[in-house]
Structures are given as structure tokens and as C-alpha cells.
Amino acid sequence: MNRPAHRRAPRRLAGLVALTALAASGLAGITGSAQAQPVELIENGTFDAGTAPWWWTGNVPSAVTDGRLCAQVPGATANPWDAIIGQNDLPLQNGESYEFSFDASASVPVGVLAKVQQQTEPWPERLSRPVILGPESQHFSFAFTSGVDSDIEQVAFQIGGSAQPWTLCLDNVSLTGGAPPPVYVPDTGPRVRVNQVGYLSQGPKNATVVTAATDPLSWSLADQGGRVVASGLSTPRGVDTASNQNVHTIDFSGVTAPGTAYTLTADGETSYPFAIGDVYQALRSDALEFFAIQRSGIAIDGALHGEQYARPAGHVGVAPNTGDTDVPCQPGVCDYRLDVRGGWYDAGDHGKYVVNGGIATYQLLNTYERTLTAPTAVPGALADGTLRVPERGNEVPDVLDEARWELEFLLRMQVPAGQPLAGMAHHKVHDNAWTGLPLAPEDDPMLRELHPANTAATLNLAATAAQCGRLFLPYDRAFATRCLAAARTAYAAAKAHPDILADPNDGNGGGAYSDGDVSDEFYWAAAELYLTTGESAFLADLRSSPHHTGDVFAATGFNWPATAALGRLDLATVPNGLPAAERAAIRRSVTEGADAYLATLSGQAYGLPMPGGRNNYFWGSNSNIINNAIVLATAFDLTGERRYRDGAVQAMDYIFGRNALNHSYVTGWGTKAPRNQHSRMFGAQLDPNSPHPPDGSIAGGANANLEDPFANELLDGCAPQFCYVDDIQSYSTNEVAINWNSALAWIASFLADQADGAPVAPGSCTVGYRTHAQWPGAFVSEVRVTNTARTALDGWTVSWSYPTGQRIRLALGADARQEGPTVSARNQPWNRRVEPGRSVVFALIGAAPLSTNPSPELFRLNGKVCG
């Protein structure tokens, strides 16, 4: 995921049983296209002549039984390549097409990998296909075109990775030249492309039609019963750059009636069905549940998440695991060991990375913080008991519980006091070599290693721990204090070592996650520390950064190596002590960034805020598209202008199927959704005993760079939006990742809050909040509530949330109660009635545990937002 060094190379073949070699003489110069009959390259593929020249690894005793080669495959192997049957010395010609076929069965349902590859390290693949076998013999056939001239190729059946022993039988193995060149044509379904999940009743509703027509087309919208409820003409848009398709767009935003199974028809094609209404409520919990299932160091509860996802705790020092309770550094990096249990597995592997964990943790914390600051956020939507996390019922918002699981890991990655680079953060921890798929975390036998500390990782720790320092104060003061202390230490260490960068070549067993510019991380960390502490040193640092006034909203969005926008968004939304003019300029920069994304969106026929060029569709592009939608959503939160809300909502149409492939990118959401995302934990495509990814996990998405062998072979020459395939082998287009799901979780929460569709209109009230006196640890404030309605107010409750852990000790003129950061102040009998144009005033005496005491900015009167 955003790491080109990510390669799955087979292991060295060990313990081969030497048999005979296939003689290649006489085959040179043969090209399939010139032969009347296909040329067979496999010798003795029917096993009529015994076992020669087939070989197998020493742990797979094999013999011919009933005319088939049958192998006793051992259990308790970790990787597919831990047990192999193959044949070597096969010649391939560049540009020639081949057909690889065989019959196979297994004594129990199991998955294997059938490969054609070079027989020497690093074993580059020409073909790799997963197959699921069972007791009945099945015939399999695959075509591929060779991209090399080589006479050292092999067919290999990688059959390891099963917990239990089993028997494989093979017959009629064939590799022939002269096959028709394979042509991959994705199933794109109907040419009318819609958001397959649906549309908000009071939201934009747009579709795209792929057509040869250049004139407007008639369209009709039918409800579940087939009754036409709307019709009109499409808008021709010409050839779309990102898909190379001639397309039209359709706008049916005028339809607001809730319903299921709507269909849109145009140019003789009818779309997949979709709903209109409150379509996103469950997405919030689905997207966040991904993190609970992705946890390391804890048993996954099948009763909570589904029995298919139940598993023992991974990497807690129980054999065959070698970590993560006592992990050494890579050789030469350090001479100590750390307990780095916990956290989330980063993506499809078992690695845990501070920089990617940083942005994912930020987005979960910010998803919660938005509920305290955004007018349309539903208070309590992420409260205790709302999500499927094991800590539910502890009186802490569930999303904070989930974020804490990663925060605890990030804190453990800090270099201990007294050591060289004390206070810095180690970059990552993962296996010392790549493992195969699938592989449950508790079955991973590889040595785990800490990788060198660097500045980017340290600043990710500083930023997220600073967020923790304010958001956990109302729930666990000791933990918040620990977080803030770690953030200060990390920030000071980063300033002392400002240019220690991750090694871009450190990619064996895990992604490199290198970043050549950490100025943005310095800005983000300074911003979070300032928001939490209000201290002038952090304010000076963020003001001196070129990112404070520069354009941080790139056309392709923010991401783990580009984090300046995170600081900017928080400075705009989280109450703080910046002067009004400076705060206004920050907020204006957010709306200007959002305006640019709206302009991009309007120019894209598929309605997404991402330019259409090839260089804009890269590893993890879906998360960048969503991050641009987050900027649009934040602009709406700041201004209440509906165009920003509509832009954020419409951007998600692309994610849920309004795209060139007519494919939703989120499991369980849409008619045609992913099932085979790249993951060691969710490997049903390779092993019937492994589950599919859980609902609510997002695939990386279209990647025009095609950075894995499978996609490169299958999709060569694809238009950008076609550069995706739902196959577990395509890690550069179809992997899962925590920073992609954190973006989905943030926008899912926003979308769920927009169910009624109407931007929040200011209520008939204004609230003034003024701090009259403060001293270390305490303050006295006044709240003035003015009734701006034309009728008297008979009974009132005013609510707000404190941003930095302030607590009310006493209220004068109101009955106040506080839950977490949120205060509710209710009238007393003598001031219950407030006449039009009149005000009621009450006073507060409170505690401010941090060195800053910013005033709250969002107030609700009887549940309605005040102006």
C-alpha cells in the first residue's frame, strides 16, 4: 500500500528431490502462432511413465496412484511455498501465448497456487492463479503471454500453508504454446453507472452512461414496482480521460421519495438497483469494525464479529509466533528489546507501521472530535455501545476505545530513556521476510524485528499522542497525561534529530514507507501540540512553517506522507486561542481548497474530486479521493454551504459503483463489491477455510502504475479507472489498509449525519461564552443565552462540549451536568421563561487541567444549534 517495494517473492526451494530434467533441445525457434498443433512443453503430464521428471520438496512424499500423481501434504506449514510440486527447465518465448491446464483434487477443501515462473531466485511469475480444490477432480485452464525469452522456467504447484495434512492428486498437466492470446475483459455490467448503495433523499443524485451516442439520450427512473417516477435527457460529456469512454451524465436530484430497488434506464440499458433514503447509517459501524478485526495482540471474538473472524491473539509470544512481546531490533540498529504488542495490522501483511498508524489514528480521533465541533454531527453517534468493540460498556466512546488500541502500540514504539535517540519512535515492526497468503496472525513463525527510529515516525507519535492528550482527558486522565508527556518528548527528540529519514530500500518482509520530506509532519505535530496546550513555543513553530500559509490541499489529496492538511483542518475546526483574523484565514484556506475540489468534481464525468490523468490514479487512490471529500465535508461544517456537502456526498458515488468498472470498492456495499481483497487474514479466494474480508473494508482502488505482477500481466495498457481487479494477488490495486479504512470511517460518519439532508439552520438563539477570570487549573466563565425567536422560551437546556478536558465544578443560575466533554445546563425554576429578545445569564466555575482554556464554539439550545 503506497509502497512499491512491496513484493511477494517465493522462498528458496529447499530439500528438493532430484529427479530428471526436461531436455529442451529441438524446441528452440518454435512459435505457437506458426504451428498447426499446440506444442506440449510438459513431459509426462499424464504420469503414465511414473514420476520423472517431476520434483517435489522433501516434505511432500509423492507417488503415482491410479494413474495420477498423489502427494501427502503435511499440515502445520505457514506459507504456500513451504510445500511444492513442480517441473523445471521449460522454455518460453517472448510474445508467445501459452495455455496451462491440469486436473486436480484434494482430500479436503483446500486452496493451492498454480504457477508458471522462473525456476531461480527471485522467481518472477509469468502466471499465478489460486484454485480451490475438493474431493472431486476438477479441470483448470489458464492462458498467459510470456514477456521473456527463457529456458529456465518451471510449473509449480505451491501447496503449503494448511494447518492439517491432506492429499493432493494431479493429472493431465499441460503447458502448450500456440494458445490464443489471453484477453481480459472485465465484467462491467449495465452501461448505466450509479451509486449501487444509493442516494440520500435530500442529496445529489447523478449517474453516468457509457454510450456511443453524441446527442442527449432519454432516461427514465423506475421505482421498485416498475413505475416510472422521473424522466429526462442526459448531458453528453464526450470522452472521459480517466476511462477513455464516451459518456453522458444524468441528474435526477429532484427525486426525493425514499425507496429501495430504484433503477435507471438509458440507451437501452438498466442500472443495478439502488435505494434512496437514509442509506449510510450502517456504514459507520461497518467501516470502524474493520479495525477491531484487524487488531493485533488480542483474541477476536466471534460472538461480536462473526464466527468466521474468530481467532486467537496474534503475536503475543505464543509459538509459533516469535513476537511482539519481546522484539529485537534489526542487526546493528539497537541492543535492547521492546514489548510492542497490540495495535492494528497495517494492511494485507502482519506488519505494524507508525507512520500509517499515525494517520489512521488521527482520522479515528478526528471522527470523534467532529462530533464535538460540527453543527450537523449527531451528538453521541459514536458513544459507548454504538460500535462492535470489545470494550463497549466502559463509559468511553467506542471510537476512542478503538483508537486507543493503536495509541498504546504507538507509545510502545518510543525509544526508551537512556538509549541513543531516546524519545524517537521506531519506524515499524514486522517479519524479517515476506510470508505467503493466507496466513493467520497466530500462525506466523517469522522473526519480528524493530526497524530504525526516524523523524517522520516520531512526529506521527507526537501528533497523535497530543490529540490523545486532550480527547482522553474526560475519560482517563492518567492515560491522557501519559500521551501528552510522550508527545512532548517525541517532538523534542524530532527537533533534535530533524532529518533522520526512513530507508526506501528497507522493504523485505514489510513496506518501506519512506518519506523524503518531513516538514509537513513537523507542522502537523506542532499544530496538535498547540491545540492541546496553547503553548507559545508550539505556536511559534507552526507559524514559522511554510505549510501554515501555503496550499496544503493538493489535487490528489493528503495521505500518510503528506500530512500538513491534518494540522490545517484541526486548526480550522478545533476551538483554540488563535487571533480571529488568523483563524479566519485558516478557515478560508479550507474553503478555497474545497472550491478547487468542487471544480475538479464538476469536470469529471464520473463526478469525483480527482483529476483524470494517469498519474492521479496510484496505489491507494480511493483513500485520496475520500480525503478530498473530507475537505469538502469540513468546508460544509465550517460554512453550512450546501454545495460543499453535496460535493462530499457525490464524491462517494465513485467509491460505490459510479465508475468505469461499475464496481463498488467496499465489501458488502453494492451489487458488485469486492470479495477477494489482498490480505493474509482474509484469504477465502486461496483457502476455503479462510474468510472473505469483513463488510465495510475498502480496496485500494485503481492504480495505473500496476505495481504487482498479477495486475501488470492482466491489466497492461488499461485506462486509469480500469486499472483494478478484485483478486487477492493484486496487492497494488486490491489490498486493504488501515489508513484507507480510516478515511472511509470518517466520511461514513459524516454521511450518516446527513440523513435528513438539510443543512443546519441557525436556531432562534445566540449564545455568548466569556471567561472572566482564570488561573492555573481553574476558570470562571459567563454564558449568555439570547432568545431571538418571536415567541417566549418556556424552559431551556443549553449544551456544549469543551475541547481540552475542562470540567464544571459549580454552576450559578443553572443546573449543570457533564458527561465526558459535554455539558448540559438547564434552567432553574426562576429563570425558566425567556421573552423574545431577552437573555438569561448564568455563571460557571470550572477546572482546566491543561495550560490552555479555549472557549467552546458550538452551542445547542433544546437540541437545536444556535447561531
PDB file of C-alpha atoms in Angstrom, residues 47 54-57 59-75 80 83-86 100 102-114 131-138 140 156-160 162 164-171 173:
ATOM      1  CA  PHE A  47       2.130 -39.675 -15.228  1.00  0.00           C
ATOM      2  CA  TRP A  54       8.651 -34.094 -11.719  1.00  0.00           C
ATOM      3  CA  TRP A  55      10.188 -32.955  -8.430  1.00  0.00           C
ATOM      4  CA  TRP A  56       8.774 -32.099  -5.022  1.00  0.00           C
ATOM      5  CA  THR A  57      10.003 -30.674  -1.773  1.00  0.00           C
ATOM      6  CA  ASN A  59       8.191 -32.841   2.969  1.00  0.00           C
ATOM      7  CA  VAL A  60       5.773 -33.986   0.228  1.00  0.00           C
ATOM      8  CA  PRO A  61       6.180 -37.714  -0.446  1.00  0.00           C
ATOM      9  CA  SER A  62       4.581 -38.390  -3.825  1.00  0.00           C
ATOM     10  CA  ALA A  63       3.799 -41.417  -5.972  1.00  0.00           C
ATOM     11  CA  VAL A  64       1.635 -42.413  -8.911  1.00  0.00           C
ATOM     12  CA  THR A  65      -1.673 -43.874  -7.740  1.00  0.00           C
ATOM     13  CA  ASP A  66      -4.397 -44.927 -10.173  1.00  0.00           C
ATOM     14  CA  GLY A  67      -2.650 -43.035 -12.963  1.00  0.00           C
ATOM     15  CA  ARG A  68      -2.370 -39.783 -11.019  1.00  0.00           C
ATOM     16  CA  LEU A  69       0.467 -38.174  -9.096  1.00  0.00           C
ATOM     17  CA  CYS A  70      -0.702 -38.084  -5.482  1.00  0.00           C
ATOM     18  CA  ALA A  71       1.178 -36.252  -2.748  1.00  0.00           C
ATOM     19  CA  GLN A  72       0.883 -36.392   1.016  1.00  0.00           C
ATOM     20  CA  VAL A  73       0.937 -32.733   2.021  1.00  0.00           C
ATOM     21  CA  PRO A  74       1.958 -32.006   5.605  1.00  0.00           C
ATOM     22  CA  GLY A  75      -0.022 -29.804   7.967  1.00  0.00           C
ATOM     23  CA  PRO A  80       2.222 -21.840   0.180  1.00  0.00           C
ATOM     24  CA  ALA A  83       5.404 -27.485   0.057  1.00  0.00           C
ATOM     25  CA  ILE A  84       5.761 -27.615  -3.753  1.00  0.00           C
ATOM     26  CA  ILE A  85       5.443 -30.000  -6.686  1.00  0.00           C
ATOM     27  CA  GLY A  86       6.911 -28.861  -9.990  1.00  0.00           C
ATOM     28  CA  PHE A 100      -1.515 -24.062 -18.673  1.00  0.00           C
ATOM     29  CA  PHE A 102      -4.387 -29.625 -15.254  1.00  0.00           C
ATOM     30  CA  ASP A 103      -6.813 -31.823 -13.350  1.00  0.00           C
ATOM     31  CA  ALA A 104      -6.611 -31.792  -9.566  1.00  0.00           C
ATOM     32  CA  SER A 105      -8.400 -32.935  -6.425  1.00  0.00           C
ATOM     33  CA  ALA A 106      -7.812 -32.764  -2.683  1.00  0.00           C
ATOM     34  CA  SER A 107      -8.900 -34.974   0.163  1.00  0.00           C
ATOM     35  CA  VAL A 108     -10.317 -31.920   1.968  1.00  0.00           C
ATOM     36  CA  PRO A 109     -11.322 -28.475   0.689  1.00  0.00           C
ATOM     37  CA  VAL A 110      -8.116 -26.502   0.325  1.00  0.00           C
ATOM     38  CA  GLY A 111      -6.540 -23.764  -1.769  1.00  0.00           C
ATOM     39  CA  VAL A 112      -3.339 -24.030  -3.803  1.00  0.00           C
ATOM     40  CA  LEU A 113      -1.394 -21.756  -6.117  1.00  0.00           C
ATOM     41  CA  ALA A 114      -0.700 -22.897  -9.687  1.00  0.00           C
ATOM     42  CA  VAL A 131      -7.539 -22.626  -7.196  1.00  0.00           C
ATOM     43  CA  ILE A 132      -9.830 -24.170  -4.614  1.00  0.00           C
ATOM     44  CA  LEU A 133      -9.758 -27.975  -4.644  1.00  0.00           C
ATOM     45  CA  GLY A 134     -12.102 -30.582  -3.194  1.00  0.00           C
ATOM     46  CA  PRO A 135     -12.609 -34.348  -3.260  1.00  0.00           C
ATOM     47  CA  GLU A 136     -13.981 -34.319  -6.819  1.00  0.00           C
ATOM     48  CA  SER A 137     -11.393 -33.913  -9.567  1.00  0.00           C
ATOM     49  CA  GLN A 138     -11.694 -30.589 -11.405  1.00  0.00           C
ATOM     50  CA  PHE A 140      -8.464 -25.959 -14.688  1.00  0.00           C
ATOM     51  CA  ALA A 156       4.993 -25.130  -9.676  1.00  0.00           C
ATOM     52  CA  PHE A 157       2.070 -26.120  -7.519  1.00  0.00           C
ATOM     53  CA  GLN A 158       2.530 -24.349  -4.200  1.00  0.00           C
ATOM     54  CA  ILE A 159       0.534 -26.469  -1.771  1.00  0.00           C
ATOM     55  CA  GLY A 160       1.723 -25.442   1.702  1.00  0.00           C
ATOM     56  CA  SER A 162      -2.572 -25.727   5.614  1.00  0.00           C
ATOM     57  CA  GLN A 164      -3.974 -30.032   8.674  1.00  0.00           C
ATOM     58  CA  PRO A 165      -2.370 -32.708   6.455  1.00  0.00           C
ATOM     59  CA  TRP A 166      -4.131 -33.604   3.229  1.00  0.00           C
ATOM     60  CA  THR A 167      -3.678 -35.466  -0.056  1.00  0.00           C
ATOM     61  CA  LEU A 168      -3.281 -33.811  -3.478  1.00  0.00           C
ATOM     62  CA  CYS A 169      -3.754 -35.701  -6.742  1.00  0.00           C
ATOM     63  CA  LEU A 170      -2.733 -34.271 -10.144  1.00  0.00           C
ATOM     64  CA  ASP A 171      -3.278 -35.478 -13.701  1.00  0.00           C
ATOM     65  CA  VAL A 173      -0.808 -31.373 -16.547  1.00  0.00           C
TER      66      VAL A 173
END
